[in-house]
Every structure is written in structure tokens, then in C-alpha cells.
């Protein structure tokens, strides 16, 4: 099997780390070699963050480079735009339709680009959703991650059972039910 | 034997545990921090946060001399602080094996420079090993302890950010049962006065010569012959890029970088037509090979800066034309979190147009617009001493709109020495300790003033105010970081005054569990005059849309009330969560 390359991009504090770990464990549990690369430290402070998951028979490089990604999960629109160039030709870009202004926009030095999703759709294979809204409907704003993961699971591979087993083993026990619901909502999206 | 997926740093901690280590000490620093955080989970190992890296290494030295295996960890710049004990530890050698894990940060993910620890290993004559994935991180750590005891020397295990912070599959084993070595007084070995140090210097040189010979047989080096036209000498994470891009090339992967396995390298270069040395940062391997009269290619193709990549190899070796579309998206550098107490302090300093000699921590972000308060940042502890230098150079008149800002953890790391210097040499400056009750930047580690140890046990919490007073600072104020009026008053008085003053601005980091707000702030659009005052402290939760309407993101707001206090029109209200 060819190596699969997945990227999770977002803004520091959005929980991209946990998402990448779940993907990594699903692959590991099916007997594959896995590498996950994370960002710690400075970039956690509201900065742009990107984590990489690669899996297959034998993985060398721990990161995904430009033009290599099969799937990008973007937790924020501007970050989707920033990292879109990492996608392969037939790769899929999953975008949470959510906006967080970087400081240059807050202070008025730059404009937040308009129509990001429309623009990206012209070049890339884009799946967009308002995961924050779905999460609120489910009654917990914090399950955005599991919704996004549910959507992504269709493009990453592995069976529904394999995903759910790993999810259940990874999230805090009190939140298993709500996260399972969120994942399934994403899967049905 | 079980398999697990582990962070490089977690795997090192596991290796330390399996190697039967009994004592470990460290000061946090990205990308090394998670080593001790993970090691703390093993009951069998005593582990602690030290106030700085010099202390940590000296703790490890003591433990080693007494006869047990010991560890110290730090980021690359931490080794500068610890280099004093390091250079002489190389002379004394060990009793119980001792390893220093040093994490370099090519690419500066979270550092103030890009120095290369391999250079320090060379100049201090300390062996240095470098793994290339988590499994090797575990195994090389154990091997480092064996080498340490066999050759009677401390050993450095070097990692880089990509190794420390990437996860891959590791194989676990049981903890080794390592007997304590008996302790015997040995003046010629452990008391480094000139007479004995002269003798030990000879030992150091002989050891390095012997290790250079033996290194060619160490199992941590790996030769992979393929196409003998092109070969790479590499180590660490760069090895992974070579394998990714050049699966058919011959590769010599070095596990030991100091001393280099000379015979092994010579043989590889004899067998392979064109040899590239692929190493991040300084040409440490390349220059030594060239000094042996062997032709290799290296830094003329590959930069001394930043992290390497597979694309870089594709371009340089395969002449692939990789076009990466440019993207003009507004950048998103790190910022102070919504509700961060540092923002409150900087908003006051900004308002009073005060310059700050800065230091290292989350509060370094007080340098960037629109807060723009900090003028200089060098290394931990330097804020206080450089402010002192400015005053001695330019006089009190020049520094009357200056302060030093330093975090609580940084103050205890090395800032206290600088404060003693201010007292001793009669400074009149103002020092602000931004006390957020934690080591924030590196992810919330306890320190000597938090009242908790690394293992979560209760301990005495050093009282920063009493500490400053005890070294002779008479004017010490403790002020809530969000009490902007009081901060303003105290600052005006002290920067204009003629007496050394310490202002401790106190409020826990907003990410700590102890500080969960029960409400958030919201803008009453009817009352809002769109004056923009609340935007000045640059809280990421407050934004202005295209029509000039100001909004607060209720997901992000942590209810710190800074904006609430700023709005003169009562347009900001507090809403229960
Ligand atoms: C010699 C050295 N050791 C460690 C570090 C890593 N480091 C940077 S800032 C920091 C501590 C910051 O804590 P504190 O001073 O309390 O400020 P905060 O981040 O909480 O605002 C550490 C450990 C470093 N840069 N230099």
C-alpha cells in the first residue's frame, strides 16, 4: 500500500494534536507503520499550527511536504488557504467554515481574505461544513474535532468500527458518548 | 515485548527508565520538556525540576559520583548555562553512568538561536549520539549509559525538534536492574584542582582517541550499500529525508557523531563514488572528513540554516523543479492568549510609553505590535542585567522610561543573580516580575515558587517578594496584574524615582485550572461608540468587522475584564457562562 499523508491544520488551542493522535492510532491498530509530527511550544499560543500523520508499510520522513497530502483537515478557513498547496492533485481539503482573525487583521493592517472556500473550490477538491454549528446542535461546542474526524474518516480509509474503537479508547471517558455521536454526524455529513 | 507509538521525548524517558536510572534533573525548554514530564510517571526514578540547567547537570554529577545512573535534560541554549559543569565533568568522568539529553532546534520553532550542540560536544570532548526516530531514541539512550560507564565519561544524547516532537513506533522492554556502584573517595578523579586536572586532561585525550577507534564497531552506526555511484553520510532526522527521496543510494547513518567513527567513514567513502554529507546546521561531520583528506560534498549544496526537507534533496540532487505556489495569506504568529495577565501589564506599559528590556517566556510577545513594549530579548535572565547596563552607560535620565520585564520562572532561573548585581552596584531601575504562577511558555511546569514539585508533591513555595527584600531591595510591590490603575501609579512613581524597585505583577496564567472564569464579556452594540479603545490591548477575542462593528468571540473570551475596565461608555457587559 502507498503511504497515506494526512495533515491537520488550525489555530493553536483548537485541539489539532488529539485529532492527529487518533488518526495515528487507527493506523497503528491495523498493523501499519506510523509517524506523527506535532508542534509544541511557541506555536501553541494562538499561532498557526500544523500536525502531520503518515502511515503505510514503512514510513521514513515524519512530515508531509508540499504536494504530498492526501487529506487536509482544516479547522479554520484562513489556515485551509495557507496550507492548500500541500495537497496532492486528487487530494481532499476538508474545511471547517470558521473564522479566527490573526492579529494583523484585528489591528486593521491586513484584510481577512473573502470567499476563501469559493476560491479554494476552483482549484481543489473541497468539503466544507460549519462544524461549530453542528457541535452546538449536539449540545457541546467542544466536539468540533470529532465531527471533523468523522468527515475525514471517509477519505482516510479504515472501517467505521476501527475508528470508533480508537476514538472510544482515546477521548476522556465522560465524553465518549458525545464524541461518538459527533463522529457519526461527521461521517453522515 | 510490546509495541507502542511514542513521542521522541517519551521514548527517551522510557529508555532512561529501562536503563535503570535513579536520579534525573532538568529545567524545561522546548523541545526537551516532555522528557522529564514523562519520566516523572515512573515511580522508580527520582526526577525533579531544577531552577536552571547548571543546577540540573550538577545534580546529575553528584548522583553519578555517588554511584547511580543519572540524567539531565535541556534545550540547546540550556547547555550554555550548564557548560561550566559540563567541561569539567568531561575530566572527572563518572561513577554511575550519566547522560545529558540536549535538544537542538534547527528552524527555531521556539528558540532564540540555532546553535549546534555537536560543536559543544567536540570542544568539551564529550561523546555525542544522535537517534533518528523514537525507537532509536529509546535504544540509543540505553546505549549511552553503557558507553558512559565503559569509557568513564558523560555522554550527550542529541535530539532535534522533529525527533523530539514526532511520534513513531517503539518496542518496550523491562527496566534493567542496575546495581549501585560503591562510592570511594578519589581525589585525583573528582577534585579538579590543577594538579589532578592535568592528569585528567590526559585521560580525556586518550579516551577520545580510543573511542574514535572503537566507534567504527558500535552497533548504532548503520551502513546500507545500494547503488555505489551515490552515497550519503547522515544522521538523525535528515537520514529520513535521504531514505524518502533516494531509496537506491548507499547510506552511512551515523549513530555516534563525536568522536566520528573514522575507519567506517573512510571505508564508505572508498566504496562510493560521490559522497554527500547531509547534516542540519553546522558542517561538523563534513569538515572533519575533509580534514582527513577525503572529498565529500556538503554545505556548498545544503544550507546551515533551518530544518532540512525531502523537497530540498529533490531539488539539489535530483534537479527536480518543485514549484510551490506562493500564498499571500496574512501570517498568524503566536499571540498572548485571551485573558492573559501579561496583556494587562503590557497595555499599561504601552499607555505610559515605557520601554522594556525583555526576557524569555510568553511575555516576550509583548514586543510585537500593537503592544510594542519590549526593546530587547537575548537570553534568560538578561532583562535585569541589561537594564542595569543601560543605566550605567547612559545614566538615570535615559532609563526613566525603562523597566525590565521577566517571568517568575525566568527570574528564579538566572534573573535573581542580575537583581543581586543591581542591589550591589546601586542601580535605581525598575524591575517587573510577571508572576503567572507557572512556567507558561513551555507548557506549565511547576517551579520553586509554585509550591508543587515535578511529581505533584506539595513543597515550600519561595516567596518572591521576601526573596527580593532579602537581597536588599527595599521597594517591592505586589500588584494584581489586572489592577491597571494601581500598576500605573506604581510604575509612574518608580521609573521616575531614584530607588531600585521591584513590581511583582501577579495573576495566574489563564490556562491554569485555578483560573476558570464564570462569565464572558459581550458588547452592547447600542452603547458602543466604535472608538476602538478596547482593541488596543490586542485581545484576539475582540475583532472589528468591515462595518466597524466591534465584537467579542464568546468561545474565546476568558472573562479577564481588561476590556470591561477600558470601555468608557459602559458598552461592555459581563454575561454568566
Ligand atoms: C537557558 C534556557 N532554558 C530554557 C529556555 C526555554 N524557556 C523559554 S521561556 C521559559 C520559561 C518561561 O517561564 P516564565 O518566565 O515563568 O514566563 P511565562 O512563559 O510563564 O510567561 C523557558 C523554560 C530558554 N529559552 N533558555
mmCIF file with all atom_site columns, C-alpha atoms in Angstrom, chain B residues 104-273:
data_model
loop_
_atom_site.group_PDB
_atom_site.id
_atom_site.type_symbol
_atom_site.label_atom_id
_atom_site.label_alt_id
_atom_site.label_comp_id
_atom_site.label_asym_id
_atom_site.label_entity_id
_atom_site.label_seq_id
_atom_site.pdbx_PDB_ins_code
_atom_site.Cartn_x
_atom_site.Cartn_y
_atom_site.Cartn_z
_atom_site.occupancy
_atom_site.B_iso_or_equiv
_atom_site.pdbx_formal_charge
_atom_site.auth_seq_id
_atom_site.auth_comp_id
_atom_site.auth_asym_id
_atom_site.auth_atom_id
_atom_site.pdbx_PDB_model_num
ATOM 1   C CA . UNK B 1 104 ? 18.531 21.376 19.318 1.00 0.00 ? 104 UNK B CA 1
ATOM 2   C CA . UNK B 1 105 ? 16.028 23.483 17.443 1.00 0.00 ? 105 UNK B CA 1
ATOM 3   C CA . UNK B 1 106 ? 17.005 23.905 13.793 1.00 0.00 ? 106 UNK B CA 1
ATOM 4   C CA . UNK B 1 107 ? 14.349 26.080 12.242 1.00 0.00 ? 107 UNK B CA 1
ATOM 5   C CA . UNK B 1 108 ? 13.777 27.934 15.529 1.00 0.00 ? 108 UNK B CA 1
ATOM 6   C CA . UNK B 1 109 ? 10.328 26.557 16.240 1.00 0.00 ? 109 UNK B CA 1
ATOM 7   C CA . UNK B 1 110 ? 10.637 28.048 19.711 1.00 0.00 ? 110 UNK B CA 1
ATOM 8   C CA . UNK B 1 111 ? 14.125 29.399 20.430 1.00 0.00 ? 111 UNK B CA 1
ATOM 9   C CA . UNK B 1 112 ? 16.293 32.463 20.319 1.00 0.00 ? 112 UNK B CA 1
ATOM 10  C CA . UNK B 1 113 ? 19.083 30.969 18.208 1.00 0.00 ? 113 UNK B CA 1
ATOM 11  C CA . UNK B 1 114 ? 20.028 27.932 16.108 1.00 0.00 ? 114 UNK B CA 1
ATOM 12  C CA . UNK B 1 115 ? 23.230 26.756 17.790 1.00 0.00 ? 115 UNK B CA 1
ATOM 13  C CA . UNK B 1 116 ? 24.537 23.237 17.196 1.00 0.00 ? 116 UNK B CA 1
ATOM 14  C CA . UNK B 1 117 ? 25.224 21.090 20.259 1.00 0.00 ? 117 UNK B CA 1
ATOM 15  C CA . UNK B 1 118 ? 27.551 18.856 18.254 1.00 0.00 ? 118 UNK B CA 1
ATOM 16  C CA . UNK B 1 119 ? 30.076 21.720 18.275 1.00 0.00 ? 119 UNK B CA 1
ATOM 17  C CA . UNK B 1 120 ? 29.958 21.879 22.070 1.00 0.00 ? 120 UNK B CA 1
ATOM 18  C CA . UNK B 1 121 ? 30.390 18.110 22.308 1.00 0.00 ? 121 UNK B CA 1
ATOM 19  C CA . UNK B 1 122 ? 33.552 18.433 20.243 1.00 0.00 ? 122 UNK B CA 1
ATOM 20  C CA . UNK B 1 123 ? 35.032 21.274 22.242 1.00 0.00 ? 123 UNK B CA 1
ATOM 21  C CA . UNK B 1 124 ? 34.199 19.681 25.592 1.00 0.00 ? 124 UNK B CA 1
ATOM 22  C CA . UNK B 1 125 ? 35.374 16.226 24.403 1.00 0.00 ? 125 UNK B CA 1
ATOM 23  C CA . UNK B 1 126 ? 32.133 14.574 25.389 1.00 0.00 ? 126 UNK B CA 1
ATOM 24  C CA . UNK B 1 127 ? 30.771 11.729 23.209 1.00 0.00 ? 127 UNK B CA 1
ATOM 25  C CA . UNK B 1 128 ? 27.543 12.558 21.394 1.00 0.00 ? 128 UNK B CA 1
ATOM 26  C CA . UNK B 1 129 ? 24.942 10.164 19.971 1.00 0.00 ? 129 UNK B CA 1
ATOM 27  C CA . UNK B 1 130 ? 22.048 11.068 17.690 1.00 0.00 ? 130 UNK B CA 1
ATOM 28  C CA . UNK B 1 131 ? 18.971 8.880  17.063 1.00 0.00 ? 131 UNK B CA 1
ATOM 29  C CA . UNK B 1 132 ? 16.693 9.236  14.044 1.00 0.00 ? 132 UNK B CA 1
ATOM 30  C CA . UNK B 1 133 ? 13.309 8.045  15.311 1.00 0.00 ? 133 UNK B CA 1
ATOM 31  C CA . UNK B 1 134 ? 11.538 7.196  18.570 1.00 0.00 ? 134 UNK B CA 1
ATOM 32  C CA . UNK B 1 135 ? 12.653 3.570  18.653 1.00 0.00 ? 135 UNK B CA 1
ATOM 33  C CA . UNK B 1 136 ? 16.282 4.586  18.254 1.00 0.00 ? 136 UNK B CA 1
ATOM 34  C CA . UNK B 1 137 ? 15.736 7.340  20.837 1.00 0.00 ? 137 UNK B CA 1
ATOM 35  C CA . UNK B 1 138 ? 14.885 4.641  23.364 1.00 0.00 ? 138 UNK B CA 1
ATOM 36  C CA . UNK B 1 139 ? 17.694 2.277  22.360 1.00 0.00 ? 139 UNK B CA 1
ATOM 37  C CA . UNK B 1 140 ? 20.404 4.907  21.966 1.00 0.00 ? 140 UNK B CA 1
ATOM 38  C CA . UNK B 1 141 ? 19.529 6.288  25.408 1.00 0.00 ? 141 UNK B CA 1
ATOM 39  C CA . UNK B 1 142 ? 20.237 2.885  26.929 1.00 0.00 ? 142 UNK B CA 1
ATOM 40  C CA . UNK B 1 143 ? 23.395 2.502  24.866 1.00 0.00 ? 143 UNK B CA 1
ATOM 41  C CA . UNK B 1 144 ? 24.545 5.959  26.014 1.00 0.00 ? 144 UNK B CA 1
ATOM 42  C CA . UNK B 1 145 ? 24.534 4.752  29.632 1.00 0.00 ? 145 UNK B CA 1
ATOM 43  C CA . UNK B 1 146 ? 26.597 1.699  28.689 1.00 0.00 ? 146 UNK B CA 1
ATOM 44  C CA . UNK B 1 147 ? 29.137 3.875  26.871 1.00 0.00 ? 147 UNK B CA 1
ATOM 45  C CA . UNK B 1 148 ? 29.225 6.289  29.773 1.00 0.00 ? 148 UNK B CA 1
ATOM 46  C CA . UNK B 1 149 ? 30.263 3.569  32.189 1.00 0.00 ? 149 UNK B CA 1
ATOM 47  C CA . UNK B 1 150 ? 32.532 1.730  29.779 1.00 0.00 ? 150 UNK B CA 1
ATOM 48  C CA . UNK B 1 151 ? 34.536 4.821  28.820 1.00 0.00 ? 151 UNK B CA 1
ATOM 49  C CA . UNK B 1 152 ? 34.132 6.689  32.135 1.00 0.00 ? 152 UNK B CA 1
ATOM 50  C CA . UNK B 1 153 ? 32.618 9.811  30.589 1.00 0.00 ? 153 UNK B CA 1
ATOM 51  C CA . UNK B 1 154 ? 29.354 11.731 30.496 1.00 0.00 ? 154 UNK B CA 1
ATOM 52  C CA . UNK B 1 155 ? 27.560 11.200 27.169 1.00 0.00 ? 155 UNK B CA 1
ATOM 53  C CA . UNK B 1 156 ? 25.322 13.629 25.294 1.00 0.00 ? 156 UNK B CA 1
ATOM 54  C CA . UNK B 1 157 ? 22.252 12.324 23.506 1.00 0.00 ? 157 UNK B CA 1
ATOM 55  C CA . UNK B 1 158 ? 21.334 14.959 20.954 1.00 0.00 ? 158 UNK B CA 1
ATOM 56  C CA . UNK B 1 159 ? 17.864 15.348 19.525 1.00 0.00 ? 159 UNK B CA 1
ATOM 57  C CA . UNK B 1 160 ? 16.289 17.931 17.281 1.00 0.00 ? 160 UNK B CA 1
ATOM 58  C CA . UNK B 1 161 ? 12.765 19.345 17.325 1.00 0.00 ? 161 UNK B CA 1
ATOM 59  C CA . UNK B 1 162 ? 11.491 16.951 14.653 1.00 0.00 ? 162 UNK B CA 1
ATOM 60  C CA . UNK B 1 163 ? 12.767 13.953 16.582 1.00 0.00 ? 163 UNK B CA 1
ATOM 61  C CA . UNK B 1 164 ? 11.610 15.121 19.994 1.00 0.00 ? 164 UNK B CA 1
ATOM 62  C CA . UNK B 1 165 ? 8.172  16.073 18.720 1.00 0.00 ? 165 UNK B CA 1
ATOM 63  C CA . UNK B 1 166 ? 7.337  13.329 16.303 1.00 0.00 ? 166 UNK B CA 1
ATOM 64  C CA . UNK B 1 167 ? 5.798  10.026 17.242 1.00 0.00 ? 167 UNK B CA 1
ATOM 65  C CA . UNK B 1 168 ? 6.722  6.659  15.864 1.00 0.00 ? 168 UNK B CA 1
ATOM 66  C CA . UNK B 1 169 ? 6.537  3.035  16.865 1.00 0.00 ? 169 UNK B CA 1
ATOM 67  C CA . UNK B 1 170 ? 8.803  1.766  19.668 1.00 0.00 ? 170 UNK B CA 1
ATOM 68  C CA . UNK B 1 171 ? 9.474  -1.620 21.230 1.00 0.00 ? 171 UNK B CA 1
ATOM 69  C CA . UNK B 1 172 ? 9.487  -1.677 25.012 1.00 0.00 ? 172 UNK B CA 1
ATOM 70  C CA . UNK B 1 173 ? 11.491 -3.850 27.392 1.00 0.00 ? 173 UNK B CA 1
ATOM 71  C CA . UNK B 1 174 ? 11.715 -4.281 31.141 1.00 0.00 ? 174 UNK B CA 1
ATOM 72  C CA . UNK B 1 175 ? 13.678 -1.982 33.425 1.00 0.00 ? 175 UNK B CA 1
ATOM 73  C CA . UNK B 1 176 ? 17.253 -3.192 33.925 1.00 0.00 ? 176 UNK B CA 1
ATOM 74  C CA . UNK B 1 177 ? 18.307 -3.862 37.450 1.00 0.00 ? 177 UNK B CA 1
ATOM 75  C CA . UNK B 1 178 ? 21.498 -1.816 37.780 1.00 0.00 ? 178 UNK B CA 1
ATOM 76  C CA . UNK B 1 179 ? 23.454 -2.292 40.984 1.00 0.00 ? 179 UNK B CA 1
ATOM 77  C CA . UNK B 1 180 ? 24.708 0.904  42.653 1.00 0.00 ? 180 UNK B CA 1
ATOM 78  C CA . UNK B 1 181 ? 28.449 1.303  42.275 1.00 0.00 ? 181 UNK B CA 1
ATOM 79  C CA . UNK B 1 182 ? 30.318 1.593  45.558 1.00 0.00 ? 182 UNK B CA 1
ATOM 80  C CA . UNK B 1 183 ? 31.414 5.106  46.434 1.00 0.00 ? 183 UNK B CA 1
ATOM 81  C CA . UNK B 1 184 ? 35.093 5.659  47.133 1.00 0.00 ? 184 UNK B CA 1
ATOM 82  C CA . UNK B 1 185 ? 36.852 8.929  47.803 1.00 0.00 ? 185 UNK B CA 1
ATOM 83  C CA . UNK B 1 186 ? 39.128 9.587  44.828 1.00 0.00 ? 186 UNK B CA 1
ATOM 84  C CA . UNK B 1 187 ? 40.781 12.965 44.903 1.00 0.00 ? 187 UNK B CA 1
ATOM 85  C CA . UNK B 1 188 ? 42.733 12.562 41.676 1.00 0.00 ? 188 UNK B CA 1
ATOM 86  C CA . UNK B 1 189 ? 39.488 11.850 39.810 1.00 0.00 ? 189 UNK B CA 1
ATOM 87  C CA . UNK B 1 190 ? 36.909 14.082 41.461 1.00 0.00 ? 190 UNK B CA 1
ATOM 88  C CA . UNK B 1 191 ? 38.723 17.061 42.976 1.00 0.00 ? 191 UNK B CA 1
ATOM 89  C CA . UNK B 1 192 ? 39.572 19.183 39.975 1.00 0.00 ? 192 UNK B CA 1
ATOM 90  C CA . UNK B 1 193 ? 42.442 21.276 41.258 1.00 0.00 ? 193 UNK B CA 1
ATOM 91  C CA . UNK B 1 194 ? 45.239 21.953 38.770 1.00 0.00 ? 194 UNK B CA 1
ATOM 92  C CA . UNK B 1 195 ? 47.393 19.066 39.917 1.00 0.00 ? 195 UNK B CA 1
ATOM 93  C CA . UNK B 1 196 ? 44.687 16.470 39.416 1.00 0.00 ? 196 UNK B CA 1
ATOM 94  C CA . UNK B 1 197 ? 43.078 18.163 36.387 1.00 0.00 ? 197 UNK B CA 1
ATOM 95  C CA . UNK B 1 198 ? 46.394 17.999 34.494 1.00 0.00 ? 198 UNK B CA 1
ATOM 96  C CA . UNK B 1 199 ? 46.266 14.253 34.929 1.00 0.00 ? 199 UNK B CA 1
ATOM 97  C CA . UNK B 1 200 ? 42.608 14.006 33.935 1.00 0.00 ? 200 UNK B CA 1
ATOM 98  C CA . UNK B 1 201 ? 43.150 16.043 30.777 1.00 0.00 ? 201 UNK B CA 1
ATOM 99  C CA . UNK B 1 202 ? 45.481 13.281 29.608 1.00 0.00 ? 202 UNK B CA 1
ATOM 100 C CA . UNK B 1 203 ? 42.778 10.745 30.349 1.00 0.00 ? 203 UNK B CA 1
ATOM 101 C CA . UNK B 1 204 ? 40.272 12.746 28.317 1.00 0.00 ? 204 UNK B CA 1
ATOM 102 C CA . UNK B 1 205 ? 42.507 12.805 25.260 1.00 0.00 ? 205 UNK B CA 1
ATOM 103 C CA . UNK B 1 206 ? 43.409 9.124  25.453 1.00 0.00 ? 206 UNK B CA 1
ATOM 104 C CA . UNK B 1 207 ? 39.738 8.237  25.877 1.00 0.00 ? 207 UNK B CA 1
ATOM 105 C CA . UNK B 1 208 ? 38.704 10.190 22.828 1.00 0.00 ? 208 UNK B CA 1
ATOM 106 C CA . UNK B 1 209 ? 41.386 8.558  20.682 1.00 0.00 ? 209 UNK B CA 1
ATOM 107 C CA . UNK B 1 210 ? 40.309 5.108  21.859 1.00 0.00 ? 210 UNK B CA 1
ATOM 108 C CA . UNK B 1 211 ? 36.639 5.860  21.296 1.00 0.00 ? 211 UNK B CA 1
ATOM 109 C CA . UNK B 1 212 ? 37.332 7.103  17.793 1.00 0.00 ? 212 UNK B CA 1
ATOM 110 C CA . UNK B 1 213 ? 38.787 3.679  17.003 1.00 0.00 ? 213 UNK B CA 1
ATOM 111 C CA . UNK B 1 214 ? 36.069 1.722  18.777 1.00 0.00 ? 214 UNK B CA 1
ATOM 112 C CA . UNK B 1 215 ? 33.239 3.844  17.359 1.00 0.00 ? 215 UNK B CA 1
ATOM 113 C CA . UNK B 1 216 ? 33.521 2.104  13.978 1.00 0.00 ? 216 UNK B CA 1
ATOM 114 C CA . UNK B 1 217 ? 32.276 -1.086 15.623 1.00 0.00 ? 217 UNK B CA 1
ATOM 115 C CA . UNK B 1 218 ? 29.375 0.443  17.560 1.00 0.00 ? 218 UNK B CA 1
ATOM 116 C CA . UNK B 1 219 ? 26.036 -1.108 16.558 1.00 0.00 ? 219 UNK B CA 1
ATOM 117 C CA . UNK B 1 220 ? 24.384 2.314  16.430 1.00 0.00 ? 220 UNK B CA 1
ATOM 118 C CA . UNK B 1 221 ? 26.031 3.114  13.090 1.00 0.00 ? 221 UNK B CA 1
ATOM 119 C CA . UNK B 1 222 ? 24.455 1.592  10.021 1.00 0.00 ? 222 UNK B CA 1
ATOM 120 C CA . UNK B 1 223 ? 25.867 1.066  6.523  1.00 0.00 ? 223 UNK B CA 1
ATOM 121 C CA . UNK B 1 224 ? 23.361 0.428  3.752  1.00 0.00 ? 224 UNK B CA 1
ATOM 122 C CA . UNK B 1 225 ? 25.080 -0.272 0.440  1.00 0.00 ? 225 UNK B CA 1
ATOM 123 C CA . UNK B 1 226 ? 22.976 0.117  -2.680 1.00 0.00 ? 226 UNK B CA 1
ATOM 124 C CA . UNK B 1 227 ? 23.960 1.960  -5.826 1.00 0.00 ? 227 UNK B CA 1
ATOM 125 C CA . UNK B 1 228 ? 27.609 2.779  -5.177 1.00 0.00 ? 228 UNK B CA 1
ATOM 126 C CA . UNK B 1 229 ? 27.649 5.769  -7.508 1.00 0.00 ? 229 UNK B CA 1
ATOM 127 C CA . UNK B 1 230 ? 25.894 7.996  -4.969 1.00 0.00 ? 230 UNK B CA 1
ATOM 128 C CA . UNK B 1 231 ? 26.107 7.828  -1.214 1.00 0.00 ? 231 UNK B CA 1
ATOM 129 C CA . UNK B 1 232 ? 25.084 9.857  1.789  1.00 0.00 ? 232 UNK B CA 1
ATOM 130 C CA . UNK B 1 233 ? 26.655 10.250 5.205  1.00 0.00 ? 233 UNK B CA 1
ATOM 131 C CA . UNK B 1 234 ? 23.939 11.472 7.505  1.00 0.00 ? 234 UNK B CA 1
ATOM 132 C CA . UNK B 1 235 ? 22.341 11.070 10.919 1.00 0.00 ? 235 UNK B CA 1
ATOM 133 C CA . UNK B 1 236 ? 19.214 11.915 12.897 1.00 0.00 ? 236 UNK B CA 1
ATOM 134 C CA . UNK B 1 237 ? 16.123 13.180 11.114 1.00 0.00 ? 237 UNK B CA 1
ATOM 135 C CA . UNK B 1 238 ? 17.979 14.110 7.892  1.00 0.00 ? 238 UNK B CA 1
ATOM 136 C CA . UNK B 1 239 ? 18.512 10.343 7.392  1.00 0.00 ? 239 UNK B CA 1
ATOM 137 C CA . UNK B 1 240 ? 14.738 10.023 6.960  1.00 0.00 ? 240 UNK B CA 1
ATOM 138 C CA . UNK B 1 241 ? 14.713 12.555 4.137  1.00 0.00 ? 241 UNK B CA 1
ATOM 139 C CA . UNK B 1 242 ? 17.508 10.671 2.382  1.00 0.00 ? 242 UNK B CA 1
ATOM 140 C CA . UNK B 1 243 ? 15.559 7.391  2.600  1.00 0.00 ? 243 UNK B CA 1
ATOM 141 C CA . UNK B 1 244 ? 12.410 9.116  1.409  1.00 0.00 ? 244 UNK B CA 1
ATOM 142 C CA . UNK B 1 245 ? 13.981 10.630 -1.694 1.00 0.00 ? 245 UNK B CA 1
ATOM 143 C CA . UNK B 1 246 ? 16.932 8.357  -2.539 1.00 0.00 ? 246 UNK B CA 1
ATOM 144 C CA . UNK B 1 247 ? 15.860 4.772  -1.792 1.00 0.00 ? 247 UNK B CA 1
ATOM 145 C CA . UNK B 1 248 ? 18.569 3.434  -4.122 1.00 0.00 ? 248 UNK B CA 1
ATOM 146 C CA . UNK B 1 249 ? 21.504 5.429  -2.806 1.00 0.00 ? 249 UNK B CA 1
ATOM 147 C CA . UNK B 1 250 ? 24.071 3.980  -0.408 1.00 0.00 ? 250 UNK B CA 1
ATOM 148 C CA . UNK B 1 251 ? 23.802 5.416  3.068  1.00 0.00 ? 251 UNK B CA 1
ATOM 149 C CA . UNK B 1 252 ? 26.072 5.571  6.088  1.00 0.00 ? 252 UNK B CA 1
ATOM 150 C CA . UNK B 1 253 ? 23.884 6.537  9.018  1.00 0.00 ? 253 UNK B CA 1
ATOM 151 C CA . UNK B 1 254 ? 25.979 7.667  11.950 1.00 0.00 ? 254 UNK B CA 1
ATOM 152 C CA . UNK B 1 255 ? 24.677 6.979  15.443 1.00 0.00 ? 255 UNK B CA 1
ATOM 153 C CA . UNK B 1 256 ? 27.757 8.495  17.068 1.00 0.00 ? 256 UNK B CA 1
ATOM 154 C CA . UNK B 1 257 ? 28.818 11.963 15.943 1.00 0.00 ? 257 UNK B CA 1
ATOM 155 C CA . UNK B 1 258 ? 31.549 12.622 18.478 1.00 0.00 ? 258 UNK B CA 1
ATOM 156 C CA . UNK B 1 259 ? 34.041 11.150 18.066 1.00 0.00 ? 259 UNK B CA 1
ATOM 157 C CA . UNK B 1 260 ? 33.343 10.179 14.455 1.00 0.00 ? 260 UNK B CA 1
ATOM 158 C CA . UNK B 1 261 ? 33.871 6.508  13.512 1.00 0.00 ? 261 UNK B CA 1
ATOM 159 C CA . UNK B 1 262 ? 36.795 7.307  11.241 1.00 0.00 ? 262 UNK B CA 1
ATOM 160 C CA . UNK B 1 263 ? 37.571 3.871  9.798  1.00 0.00 ? 263 UNK B CA 1
ATOM 161 C CA . UNK B 1 264 ? 33.916 3.267  8.961  1.00 0.00 ? 264 UNK B CA 1
ATOM 162 C CA . UNK B 1 265 ? 33.645 6.595  7.160  1.00 0.00 ? 265 UNK B CA 1
ATOM 163 C CA . UNK B 1 266 ? 36.892 6.057  5.279  1.00 0.00 ? 266 UNK B CA 1
ATOM 164 C CA . UNK B 1 267 ? 35.725 2.673  4.063  1.00 0.00 ? 267 UNK B CA 1
ATOM 165 C CA . UNK B 1 268 ? 32.343 4.018  2.962  1.00 0.00 ? 268 UNK B CA 1
ATOM 166 C CA . UNK B 1 269 ? 33.971 6.853  1.041  1.00 0.00 ? 269 UNK B CA 1
ATOM 167 C CA . UNK B 1 270 ? 36.325 4.372  -0.656 1.00 0.00 ? 270 UNK B CA 1
ATOM 168 C CA . UNK B 1 271 ? 33.399 2.249  -1.828 1.00 0.00 ? 271 UNK B CA 1
ATOM 169 C CA . UNK B 1 272 ? 31.135 5.023  -3.030 1.00 0.00 ? 272 UNK B CA 1
ATOM 170 C CA . UNK B 1 273 ? 31.866 7.330  -5.951 1.00 0.00 ? 273 UNK B CA 1
#
